[in-house]
Coordinates of C-alpha atoms and ligand atoms in Angstrom, one line a residue:
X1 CA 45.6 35.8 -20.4
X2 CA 45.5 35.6 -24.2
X3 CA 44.7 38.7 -26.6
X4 CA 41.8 36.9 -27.6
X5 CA 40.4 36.4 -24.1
X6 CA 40.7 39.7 -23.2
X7 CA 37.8 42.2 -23.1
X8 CA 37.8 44.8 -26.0
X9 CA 37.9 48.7 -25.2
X10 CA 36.7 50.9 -28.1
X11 CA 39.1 54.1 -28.3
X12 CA 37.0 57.4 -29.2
X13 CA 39.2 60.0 -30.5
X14 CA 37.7 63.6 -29.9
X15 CA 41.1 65.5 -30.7
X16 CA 39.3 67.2 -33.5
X17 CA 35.9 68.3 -31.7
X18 CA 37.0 68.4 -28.1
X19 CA 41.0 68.9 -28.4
X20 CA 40.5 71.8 -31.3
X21 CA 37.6 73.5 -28.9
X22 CA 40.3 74.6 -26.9
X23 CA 41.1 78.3 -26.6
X24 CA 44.1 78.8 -29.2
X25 CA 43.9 75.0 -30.6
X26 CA 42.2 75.5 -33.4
X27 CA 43.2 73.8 -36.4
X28 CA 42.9 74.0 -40.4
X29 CA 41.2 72.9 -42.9
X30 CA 44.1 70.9 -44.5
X31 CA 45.5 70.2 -40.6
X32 CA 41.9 68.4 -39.3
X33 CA 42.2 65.7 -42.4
X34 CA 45.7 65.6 -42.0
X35 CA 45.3 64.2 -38.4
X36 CA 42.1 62.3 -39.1
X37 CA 43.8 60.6 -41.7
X38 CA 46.9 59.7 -38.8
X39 CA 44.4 58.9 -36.1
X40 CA 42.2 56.5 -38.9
X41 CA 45.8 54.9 -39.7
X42 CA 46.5 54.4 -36.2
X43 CA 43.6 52.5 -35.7
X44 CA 41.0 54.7 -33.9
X45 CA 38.3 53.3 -33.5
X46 CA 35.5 56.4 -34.0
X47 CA 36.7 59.9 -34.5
X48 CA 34.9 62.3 -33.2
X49 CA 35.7 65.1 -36.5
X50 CA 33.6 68.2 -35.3
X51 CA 30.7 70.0 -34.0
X52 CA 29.4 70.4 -37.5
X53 CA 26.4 73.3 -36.6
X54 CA 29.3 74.7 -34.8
X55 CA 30.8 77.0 -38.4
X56 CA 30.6 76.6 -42.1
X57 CA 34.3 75.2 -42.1
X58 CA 33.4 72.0 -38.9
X59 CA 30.6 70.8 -41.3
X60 CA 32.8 71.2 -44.4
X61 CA 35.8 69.1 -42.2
X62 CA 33.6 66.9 -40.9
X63 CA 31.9 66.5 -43.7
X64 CA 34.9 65.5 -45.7
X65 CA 36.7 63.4 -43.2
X66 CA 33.4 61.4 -43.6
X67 CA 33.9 60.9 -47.3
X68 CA 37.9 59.9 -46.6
X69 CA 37.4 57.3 -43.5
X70 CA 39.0 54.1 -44.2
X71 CA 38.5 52.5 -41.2
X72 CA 37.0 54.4 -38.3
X73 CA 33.5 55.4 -37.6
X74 CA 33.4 59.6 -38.0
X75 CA 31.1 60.8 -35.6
X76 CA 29.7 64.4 -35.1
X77 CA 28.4 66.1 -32.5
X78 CA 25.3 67.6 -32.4
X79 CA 23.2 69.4 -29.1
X80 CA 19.6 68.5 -28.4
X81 CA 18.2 70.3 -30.7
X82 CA 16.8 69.1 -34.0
X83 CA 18.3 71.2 -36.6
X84 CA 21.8 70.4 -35.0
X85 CA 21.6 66.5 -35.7
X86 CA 20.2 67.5 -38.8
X87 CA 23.3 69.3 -39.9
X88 CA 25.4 67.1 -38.2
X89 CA 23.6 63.6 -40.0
X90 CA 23.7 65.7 -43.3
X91 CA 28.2 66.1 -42.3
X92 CA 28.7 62.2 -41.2
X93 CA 26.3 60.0 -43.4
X94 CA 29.1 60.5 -46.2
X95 CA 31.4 57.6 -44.2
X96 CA 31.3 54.4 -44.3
X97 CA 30.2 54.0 -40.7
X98 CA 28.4 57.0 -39.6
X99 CA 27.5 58.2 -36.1
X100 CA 25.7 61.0 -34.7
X101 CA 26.6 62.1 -31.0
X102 CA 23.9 64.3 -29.3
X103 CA 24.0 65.5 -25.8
X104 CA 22.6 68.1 -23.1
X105 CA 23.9 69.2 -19.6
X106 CA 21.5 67.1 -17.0
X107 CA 23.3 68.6 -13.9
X108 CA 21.0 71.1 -11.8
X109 CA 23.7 73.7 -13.3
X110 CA 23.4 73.2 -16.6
X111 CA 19.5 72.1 -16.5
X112 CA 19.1 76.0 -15.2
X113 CA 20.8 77.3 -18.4
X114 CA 18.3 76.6 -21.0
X115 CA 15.6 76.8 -18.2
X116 CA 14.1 73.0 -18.0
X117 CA 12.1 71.2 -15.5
X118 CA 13.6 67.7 -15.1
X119 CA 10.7 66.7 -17.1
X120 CA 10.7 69.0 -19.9
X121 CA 14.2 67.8 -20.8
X122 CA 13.2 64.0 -20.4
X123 CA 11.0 64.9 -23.2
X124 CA 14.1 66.4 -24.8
X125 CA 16.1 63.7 -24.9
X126 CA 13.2 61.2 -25.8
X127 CA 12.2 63.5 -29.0
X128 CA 16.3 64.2 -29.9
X129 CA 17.7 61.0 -29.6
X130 CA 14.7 59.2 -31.2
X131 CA 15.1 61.7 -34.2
X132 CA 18.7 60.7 -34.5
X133 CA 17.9 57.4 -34.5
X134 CA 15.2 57.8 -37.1
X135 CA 18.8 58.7 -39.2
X136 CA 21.2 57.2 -38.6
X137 CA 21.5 53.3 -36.8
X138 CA 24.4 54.3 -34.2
X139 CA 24.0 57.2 -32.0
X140 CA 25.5 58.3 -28.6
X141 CA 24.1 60.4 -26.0
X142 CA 25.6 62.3 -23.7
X143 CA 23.8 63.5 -19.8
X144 CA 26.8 66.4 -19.8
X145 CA 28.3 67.1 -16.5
X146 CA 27.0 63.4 -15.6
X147 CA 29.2 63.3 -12.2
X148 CA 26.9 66.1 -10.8
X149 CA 23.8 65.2 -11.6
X150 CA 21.4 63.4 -9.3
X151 CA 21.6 59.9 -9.4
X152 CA 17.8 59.6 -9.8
X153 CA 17.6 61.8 -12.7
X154 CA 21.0 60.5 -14.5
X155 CA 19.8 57.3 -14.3
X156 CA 16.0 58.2 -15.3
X157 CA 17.4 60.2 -18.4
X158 CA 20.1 57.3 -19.6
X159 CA 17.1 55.1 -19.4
X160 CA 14.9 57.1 -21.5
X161 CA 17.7 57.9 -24.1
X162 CA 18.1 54.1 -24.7
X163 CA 14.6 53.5 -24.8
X164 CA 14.7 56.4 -27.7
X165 CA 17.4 54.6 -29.5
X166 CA 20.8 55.2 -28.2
X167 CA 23.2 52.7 -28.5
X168 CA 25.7 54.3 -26.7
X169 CA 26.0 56.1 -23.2
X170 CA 28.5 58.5 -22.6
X171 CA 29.4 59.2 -19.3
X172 CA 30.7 63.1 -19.2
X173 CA 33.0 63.8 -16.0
X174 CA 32.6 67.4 -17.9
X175 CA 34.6 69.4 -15.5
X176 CA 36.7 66.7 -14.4
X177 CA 35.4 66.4 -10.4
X178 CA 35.1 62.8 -9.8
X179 CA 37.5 60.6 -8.5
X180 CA 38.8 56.7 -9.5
X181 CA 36.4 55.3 -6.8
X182 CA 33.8 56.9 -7.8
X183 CA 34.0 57.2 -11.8
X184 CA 33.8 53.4 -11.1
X185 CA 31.3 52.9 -8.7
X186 CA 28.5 55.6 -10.6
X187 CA 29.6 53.0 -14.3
X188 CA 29.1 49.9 -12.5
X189 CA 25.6 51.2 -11.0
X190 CA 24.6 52.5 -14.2
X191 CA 25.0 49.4 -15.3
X192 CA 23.5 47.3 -13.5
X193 CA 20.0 49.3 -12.4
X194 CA 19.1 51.4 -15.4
X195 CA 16.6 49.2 -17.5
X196 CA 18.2 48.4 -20.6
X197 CA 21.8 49.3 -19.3
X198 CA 23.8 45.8 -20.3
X199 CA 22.0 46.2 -24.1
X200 CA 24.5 49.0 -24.7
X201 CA 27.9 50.0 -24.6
X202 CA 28.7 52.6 -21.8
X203 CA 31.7 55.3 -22.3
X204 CA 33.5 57.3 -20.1
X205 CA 34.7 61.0 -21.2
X206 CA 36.8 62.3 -18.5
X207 CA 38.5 65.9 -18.2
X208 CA 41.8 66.6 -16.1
X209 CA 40.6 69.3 -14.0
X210 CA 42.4 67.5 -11.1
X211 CA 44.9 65.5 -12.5
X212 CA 42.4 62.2 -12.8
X213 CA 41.1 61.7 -16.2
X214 CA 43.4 59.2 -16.9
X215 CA 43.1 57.2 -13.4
X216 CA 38.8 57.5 -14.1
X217 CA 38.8 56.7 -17.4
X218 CA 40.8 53.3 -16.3
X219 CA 38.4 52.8 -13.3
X220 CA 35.2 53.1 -15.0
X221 CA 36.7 50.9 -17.7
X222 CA 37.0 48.0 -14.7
X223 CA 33.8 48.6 -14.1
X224 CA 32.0 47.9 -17.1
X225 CA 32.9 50.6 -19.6
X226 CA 33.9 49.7 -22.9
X227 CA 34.6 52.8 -24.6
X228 CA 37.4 55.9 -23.4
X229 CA 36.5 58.8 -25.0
X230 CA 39.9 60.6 -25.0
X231 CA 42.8 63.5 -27.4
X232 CA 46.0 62.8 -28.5
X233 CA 48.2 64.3 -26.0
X234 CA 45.2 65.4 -23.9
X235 CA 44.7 68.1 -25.8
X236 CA 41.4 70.0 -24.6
X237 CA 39.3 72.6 -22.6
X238 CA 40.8 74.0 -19.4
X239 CA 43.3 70.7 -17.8
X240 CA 42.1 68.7 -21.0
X241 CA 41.0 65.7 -21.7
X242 CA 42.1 61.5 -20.8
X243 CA 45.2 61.7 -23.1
X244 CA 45.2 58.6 -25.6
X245 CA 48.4 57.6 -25.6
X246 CA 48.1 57.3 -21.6
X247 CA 44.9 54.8 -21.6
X248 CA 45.9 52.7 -24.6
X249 CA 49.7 52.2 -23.2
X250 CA 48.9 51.6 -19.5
X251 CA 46.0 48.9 -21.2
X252 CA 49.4 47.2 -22.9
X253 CA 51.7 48.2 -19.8
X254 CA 49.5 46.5 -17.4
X255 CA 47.3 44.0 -19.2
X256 CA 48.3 42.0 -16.1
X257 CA 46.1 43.7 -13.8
X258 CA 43.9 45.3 -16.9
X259 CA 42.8 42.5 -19.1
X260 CA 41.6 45.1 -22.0
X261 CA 42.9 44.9 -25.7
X262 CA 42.4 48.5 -28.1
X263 CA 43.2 48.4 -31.6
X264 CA 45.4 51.5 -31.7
X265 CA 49.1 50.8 -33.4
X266 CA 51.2 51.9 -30.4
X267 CA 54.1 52.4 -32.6
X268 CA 52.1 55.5 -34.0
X269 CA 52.1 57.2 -31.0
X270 CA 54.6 59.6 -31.1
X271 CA 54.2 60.8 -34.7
X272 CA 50.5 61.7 -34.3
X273 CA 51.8 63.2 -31.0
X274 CA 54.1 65.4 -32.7
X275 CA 51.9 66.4 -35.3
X276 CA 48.6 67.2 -32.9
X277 CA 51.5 69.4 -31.1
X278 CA 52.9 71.1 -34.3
X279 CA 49.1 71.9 -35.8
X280 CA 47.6 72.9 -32.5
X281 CA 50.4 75.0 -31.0
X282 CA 50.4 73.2 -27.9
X283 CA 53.9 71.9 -27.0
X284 CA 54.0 68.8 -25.4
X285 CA 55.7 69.4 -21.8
X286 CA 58.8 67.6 -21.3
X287 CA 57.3 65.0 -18.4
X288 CA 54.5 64.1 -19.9
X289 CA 53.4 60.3 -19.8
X290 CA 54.5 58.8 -22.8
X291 CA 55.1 61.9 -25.4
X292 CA 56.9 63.6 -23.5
X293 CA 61.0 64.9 -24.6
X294 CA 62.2 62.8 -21.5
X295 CA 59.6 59.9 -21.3
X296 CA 62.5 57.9 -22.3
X297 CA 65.7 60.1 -21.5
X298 CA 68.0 59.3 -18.6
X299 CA 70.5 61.8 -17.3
X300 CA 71.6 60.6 -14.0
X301 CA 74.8 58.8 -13.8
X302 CA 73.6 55.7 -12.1
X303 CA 70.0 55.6 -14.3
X304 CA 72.2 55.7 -17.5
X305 CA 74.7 53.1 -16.1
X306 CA 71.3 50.7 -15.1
X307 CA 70.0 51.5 -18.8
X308 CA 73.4 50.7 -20.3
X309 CA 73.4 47.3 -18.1
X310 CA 69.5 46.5 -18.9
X311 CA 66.8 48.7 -19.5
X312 CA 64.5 47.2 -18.0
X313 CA 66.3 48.6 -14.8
X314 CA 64.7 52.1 -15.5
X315 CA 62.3 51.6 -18.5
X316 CA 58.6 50.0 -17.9
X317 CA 57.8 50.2 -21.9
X318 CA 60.1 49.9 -25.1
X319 CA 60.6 52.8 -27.0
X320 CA 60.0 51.1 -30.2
X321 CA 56.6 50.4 -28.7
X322 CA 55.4 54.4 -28.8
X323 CA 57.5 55.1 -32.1
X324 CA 60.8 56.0 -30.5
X325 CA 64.1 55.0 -32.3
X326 CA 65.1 54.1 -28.7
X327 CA 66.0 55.1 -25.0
X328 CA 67.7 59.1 -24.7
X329 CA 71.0 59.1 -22.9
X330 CA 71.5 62.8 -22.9
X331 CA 74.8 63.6 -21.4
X332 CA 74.8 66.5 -18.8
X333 CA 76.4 67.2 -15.4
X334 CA 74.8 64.2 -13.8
X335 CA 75.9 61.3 -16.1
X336 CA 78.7 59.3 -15.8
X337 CA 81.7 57.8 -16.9
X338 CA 79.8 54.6 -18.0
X339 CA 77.4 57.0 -20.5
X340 CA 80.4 59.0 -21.9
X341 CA 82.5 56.1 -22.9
X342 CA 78.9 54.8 -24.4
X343 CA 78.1 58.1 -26.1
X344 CA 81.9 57.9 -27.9
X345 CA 81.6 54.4 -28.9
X346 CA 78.1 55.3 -30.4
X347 CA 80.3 58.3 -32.3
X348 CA 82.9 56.0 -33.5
X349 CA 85.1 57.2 -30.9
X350 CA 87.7 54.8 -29.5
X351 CA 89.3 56.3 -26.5
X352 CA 92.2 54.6 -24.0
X353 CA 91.5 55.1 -20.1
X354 CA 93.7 58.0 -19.4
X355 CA 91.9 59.8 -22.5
X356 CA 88.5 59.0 -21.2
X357 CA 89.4 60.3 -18.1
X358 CA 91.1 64.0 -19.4
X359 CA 87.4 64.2 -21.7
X360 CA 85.4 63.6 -19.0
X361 CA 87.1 66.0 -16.2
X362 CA 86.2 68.1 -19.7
X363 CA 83.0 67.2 -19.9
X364 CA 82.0 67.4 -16.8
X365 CA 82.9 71.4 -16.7
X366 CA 81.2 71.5 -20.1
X367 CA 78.3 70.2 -18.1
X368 CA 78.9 72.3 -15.9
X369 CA 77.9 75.6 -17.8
X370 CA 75.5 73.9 -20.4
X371 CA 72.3 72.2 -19.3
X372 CA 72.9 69.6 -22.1
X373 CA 75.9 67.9 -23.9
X374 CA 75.3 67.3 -27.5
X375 CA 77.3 65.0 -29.5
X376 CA 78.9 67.9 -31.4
X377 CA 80.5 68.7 -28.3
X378 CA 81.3 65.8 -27.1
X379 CA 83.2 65.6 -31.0
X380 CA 84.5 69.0 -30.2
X381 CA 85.8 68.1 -26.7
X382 CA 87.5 64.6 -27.9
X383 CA 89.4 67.3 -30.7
X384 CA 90.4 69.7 -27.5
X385 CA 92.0 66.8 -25.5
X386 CA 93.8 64.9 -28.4
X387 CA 95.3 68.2 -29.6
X388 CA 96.3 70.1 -25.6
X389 CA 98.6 67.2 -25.1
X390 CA 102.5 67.7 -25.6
X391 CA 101.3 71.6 -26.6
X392 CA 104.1 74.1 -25.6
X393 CA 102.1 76.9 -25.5
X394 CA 98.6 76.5 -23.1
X395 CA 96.0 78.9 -22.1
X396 CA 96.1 79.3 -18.2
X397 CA 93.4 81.9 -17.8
X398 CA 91.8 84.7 -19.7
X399 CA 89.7 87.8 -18.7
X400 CA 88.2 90.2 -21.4
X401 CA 86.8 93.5 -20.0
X402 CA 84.9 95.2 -23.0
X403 CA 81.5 97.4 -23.7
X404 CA 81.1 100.2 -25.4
X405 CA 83.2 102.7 -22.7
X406 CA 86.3 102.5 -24.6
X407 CA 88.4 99.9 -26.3
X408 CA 88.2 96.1 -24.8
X409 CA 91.0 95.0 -22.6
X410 CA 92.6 91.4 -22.4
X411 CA 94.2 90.2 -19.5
X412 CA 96.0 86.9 -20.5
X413 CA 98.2 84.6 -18.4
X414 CA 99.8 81.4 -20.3
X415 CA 102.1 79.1 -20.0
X416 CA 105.1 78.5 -22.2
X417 CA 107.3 75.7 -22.3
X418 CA 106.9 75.4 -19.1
X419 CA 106.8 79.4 -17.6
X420 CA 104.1 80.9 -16.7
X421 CA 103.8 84.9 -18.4
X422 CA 101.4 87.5 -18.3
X423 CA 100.0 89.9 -20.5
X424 CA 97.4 93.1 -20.3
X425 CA 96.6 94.1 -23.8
X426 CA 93.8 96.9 -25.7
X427 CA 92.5 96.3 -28.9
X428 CA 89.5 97.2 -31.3
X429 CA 87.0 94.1 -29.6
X430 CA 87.7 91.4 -27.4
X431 CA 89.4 88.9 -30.0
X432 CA 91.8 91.1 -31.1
X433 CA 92.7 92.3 -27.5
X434 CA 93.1 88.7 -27.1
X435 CA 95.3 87.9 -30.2
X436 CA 97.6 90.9 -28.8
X437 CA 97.9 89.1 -25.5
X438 CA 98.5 86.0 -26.9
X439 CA 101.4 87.7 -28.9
X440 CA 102.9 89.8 -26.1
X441 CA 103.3 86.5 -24.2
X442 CA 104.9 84.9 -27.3
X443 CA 105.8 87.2 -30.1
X444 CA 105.9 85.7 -33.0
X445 CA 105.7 86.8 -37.4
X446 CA 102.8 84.6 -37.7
X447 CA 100.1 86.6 -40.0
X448 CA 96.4 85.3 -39.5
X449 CA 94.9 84.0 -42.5
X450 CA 91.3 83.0 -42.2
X451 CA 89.6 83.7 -38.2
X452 CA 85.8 81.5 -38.3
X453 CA 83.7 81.2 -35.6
X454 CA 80.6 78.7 -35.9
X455 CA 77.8 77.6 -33.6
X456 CA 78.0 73.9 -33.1
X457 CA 74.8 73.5 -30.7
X458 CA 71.9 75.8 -30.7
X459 CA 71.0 78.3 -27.7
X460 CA 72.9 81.2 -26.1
X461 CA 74.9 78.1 -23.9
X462 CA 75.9 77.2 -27.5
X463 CA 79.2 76.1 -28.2
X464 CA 81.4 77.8 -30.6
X465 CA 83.6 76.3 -32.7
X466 CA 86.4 78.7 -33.4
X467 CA 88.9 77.7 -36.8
X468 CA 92.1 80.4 -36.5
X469 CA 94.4 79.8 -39.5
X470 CA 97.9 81.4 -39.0
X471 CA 100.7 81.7 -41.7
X472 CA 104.3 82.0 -41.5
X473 CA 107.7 82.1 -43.7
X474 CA 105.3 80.1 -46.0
X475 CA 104.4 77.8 -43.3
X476 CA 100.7 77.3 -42.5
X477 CA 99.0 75.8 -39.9
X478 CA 95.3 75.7 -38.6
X479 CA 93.7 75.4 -35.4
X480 CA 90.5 75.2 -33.6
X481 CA 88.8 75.1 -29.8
X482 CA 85.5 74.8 -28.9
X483 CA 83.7 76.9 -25.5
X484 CA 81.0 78.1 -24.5
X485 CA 82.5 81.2 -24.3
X486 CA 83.7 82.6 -27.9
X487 CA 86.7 84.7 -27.0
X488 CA 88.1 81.6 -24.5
X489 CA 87.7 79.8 -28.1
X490 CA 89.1 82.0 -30.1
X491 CA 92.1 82.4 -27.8
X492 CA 92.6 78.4 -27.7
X493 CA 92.1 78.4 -31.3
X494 CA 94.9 80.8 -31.9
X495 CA 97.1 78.8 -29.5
X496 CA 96.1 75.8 -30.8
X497 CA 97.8 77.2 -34.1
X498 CA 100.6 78.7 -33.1
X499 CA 101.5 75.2 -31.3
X500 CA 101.0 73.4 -34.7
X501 CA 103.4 75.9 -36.1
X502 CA 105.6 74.9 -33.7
X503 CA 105.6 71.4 -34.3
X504 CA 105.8 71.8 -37.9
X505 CA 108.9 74.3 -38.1
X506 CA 111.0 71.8 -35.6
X507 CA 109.7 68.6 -37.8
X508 CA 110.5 70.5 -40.9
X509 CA 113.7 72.1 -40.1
X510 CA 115.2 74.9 -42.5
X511 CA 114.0 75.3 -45.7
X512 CA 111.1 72.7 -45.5
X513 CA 108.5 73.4 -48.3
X514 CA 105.2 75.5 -47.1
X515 CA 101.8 73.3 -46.5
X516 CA 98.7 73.4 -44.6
X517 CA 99.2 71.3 -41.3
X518 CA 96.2 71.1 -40.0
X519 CA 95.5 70.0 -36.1
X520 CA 94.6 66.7 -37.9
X521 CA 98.0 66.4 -39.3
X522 CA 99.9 66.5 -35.8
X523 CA 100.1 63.3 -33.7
Ligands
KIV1 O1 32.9 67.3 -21.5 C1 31.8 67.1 -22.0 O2 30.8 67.0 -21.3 C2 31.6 67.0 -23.4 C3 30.3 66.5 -24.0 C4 29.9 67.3 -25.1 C5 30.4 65.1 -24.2 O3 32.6 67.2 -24.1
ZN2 ZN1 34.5 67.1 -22.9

């Protein structure tokens, strides 16, 4: 099937009235244009800006997104009640293509609230939605909590609000109850037996009380609806609402089984996404469809080797499609050899077999202790295992006991040249316990110049960097470890000098002019 054969679906954005309702979404001033603007750029189709009786500062965003629309219809939403589609017409008919939105609970539940015989709110609807009309040439109504209404009465009151003027039908699944079959089968009826039903377009608004909003919206799309109601990132009350980005990529996805075209630019996806999550407060969790930090992340050794061979393998949609720069490949203690040497060729890394295989027995206890491996570390670890080969001196194990009973105690064991030694030393903190150890073990005149310690990766299972700088007879040399533990850094640092040292007195010989030899400067 061709894009131009295929049925169009109108995407209603309501990230700004039913996303900001929320508890703790709300949103600026400066924030709702912001994403109005995005959402108009992205090709929304109507954005539903506000509730504008709602407060003085709804009608002033609504009001103004109305004035800035490029492209989309700004709708507002108003109840049944004539002053509110007054306020709201007096917000929207600024934009170029206006809308007013009016609606009123038809469920037995919420026709007891305001206290309405099924025929007192019939006239209602008849007097709201006719007054609408009398303003403005596009309205919606909306029967709320349609999926628990009584058929009779839903279908009597869609009737009469089309009679009155509405030219679209929203179909509420207000607290998010029904199911696929059913979202389906209530659109389809509605469409065929209400008297006027195929002169309009019929929406479907869908919450995810139960985890279906997404699954009904599609359903009563394949049965006749030709406009999803839906947030960016499903922001909304309770579970939320149909997420956008869910609808309009399983409509590309699976245009195969769903022959339905939207005008939304997928590849602005996952900026709007960011943004809605930034400005509302509500992080996107790391699973979610589409948005979500691992949508397109593979860990596992043999899902990173299939996505190294072809991503198809593991990937139903292109990155590039949402706005990604491409697949994740986040190293951590399930990926495998195949992703490592990947990740270091990525890093400008070129690395011989037996080298790949010392970093990744690295790596792997890395892995082990950090829940991910970030390319600093992998930069740091490459700098470990080039530098530990040949080394006289080498750290065999290390135990610090300190706290604030007393000073800390080091017990060191290394091996030198070859010989394994011991040493138990105290000093004034960890490190210098350790430095004490390390020369017990291997005495030596060697001053310390410069000690550094830096965070390479963020969190407490941070790795530090650790840059010891040791000087002497006028010889200087610098070296540097990384861990997750500081001290076991720090101690690998200051071996890691004392080796270079090493090397650079039995190069030089007697007499040999002092310079900084840096780990860099040893092969
Ligand atoms: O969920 C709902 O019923 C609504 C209506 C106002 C359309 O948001
Ligand atoms: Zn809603």
């Amino acid at each position: 099937m061709t894009d131009s054969t295929k049925d169009r679906v109108v995407i209603f954005d309501t990230t700004l009235r039913d996303g900001e309702q929320s508890p703790g979404a709300t949103m600026t001033h400066e924030e709702k244009l912001e994403i109005a603007e995005l959402l108009d750029d992205m090709g929304v189709d109507i954005i539903e800006a506000g509730f504008p009786i709602a407060s003085e500062g709804d009608f002033a965003a609504v009001s103004q997104i109305a004035q800035r629309s490029k492209n989309s219809v700004i709708c507002g939403l108003a109840r049944a009640q004539l002053p509110d589609i007054d306020r709201c017409w007096e917000a929207v008919k600024h934009a170029a293509q206006p809308r007013i939105h009016t609606f009123i609970g038809t469920s037995p539940l919420h026709r007891a609230i305001p206290n309405l015989t099924q025929d007192e709110m019939a006239d209602r609807i008849h007097e709201t939605v006719s007054h609408a009309r009398n303003l403005c040439d596009n309205v919606q109504w909306s029967p709320m909590d349609a999926t628990r209404t009584e058929w009779d009465y839903l279908a009597r009151v869609c009737e009469i609000a089309i009679k009155a003027g509405a030219t679209t039908i929203n179909i509420p699944d207000t607290v998010g109850y029904t199911a696929p079959r059913e979202s389906a089968d209530l659109i389809r009826r509605l469409i065929a037996e209400v008297p006027g039903g195929t002169d309009v377009v019929w929406a479907t608004h869908c919450h995810n009380d139960l985890g279906m909003a997404t699954a009904n919206s599609l359903a009563a799309v394949e049965a006749g609806a030709r406009q999803i109601e839906c947030t960016i990132n499903g922001l909304g009350e309770r579970a939320g609402n149909t997420a956008l980005e869910e609808v309009v990529m399983a409509l590309k996805v699976r245009g195969d089984i769903m022959p339905f075209d939207t005008s939304i630019d997928t590849r602005k996806i996952m900026h709007i996404s960011r943004r809605v999550a930034t400005v509302s407060g509500f992080a996107v969790q790391f699973n979610k469809a589409i948005v979500g930090k691992n949508a397109f992340a593979h860990e596992s050794g043999i899902h990173q080797d299939g996505m190294l061979k072809n991503a198809e393998t593991f990937e139903i949609m292109r990155p590039e499609d949402v706005g990604l720069a491409g697949t994740s490949l986040p190293l951590g203690k399930h990926s495998g050899r195949a992703a490592l040497r990947a990740k270091l060729r990525d890093l400008g890394v070129d690395v011989g077999d037996n080298q790949l295989k010392d970093i990744f027995v690295r790596f792997k206890e890395l892995a082990d202790r950090k829940k991910e491996v970030f390319d600093e570390d992998i930069l740091a670890l490459v700098t470990a295992a080039t530098e530990d080969a040949a080394d006289r001196l080498q750290v065999v194990s290390l135990r610090v006991i300190c706290g604030t009973g007393g000073p800390a105690e080091a017990v060191l064991e290394m091996e030198v040249d070859g010989k394994e030694l011991t040493a138990t030393c105290e000093g004034d903190g960890p490190v210098d316990a350790t430095f004490k150890a390390i020369r017990a073990v291997h005495p030596n005149m060697a001053k310390l110049q410069l000690y550094q310690v830096n965070a390479v990766t963020e969190g407490t299972d941070a790795q530090a960097t650790v840059s010891v700088r040791l000087e002497e007879d006028g010889m200087i040399a610098t070296g540097q470890s990384a861990n997750t533990d500081t001290v076991v850094a720090s101690a690998k640092a200051y071996v890691n000098a004392l080796n270079r040292l090493l090397v650079r007195r039995d190069k030089a010989g007697p007499g040999a002019d002092a310079r900084e030899v840096s780990y860099k400067d040893v092969s």
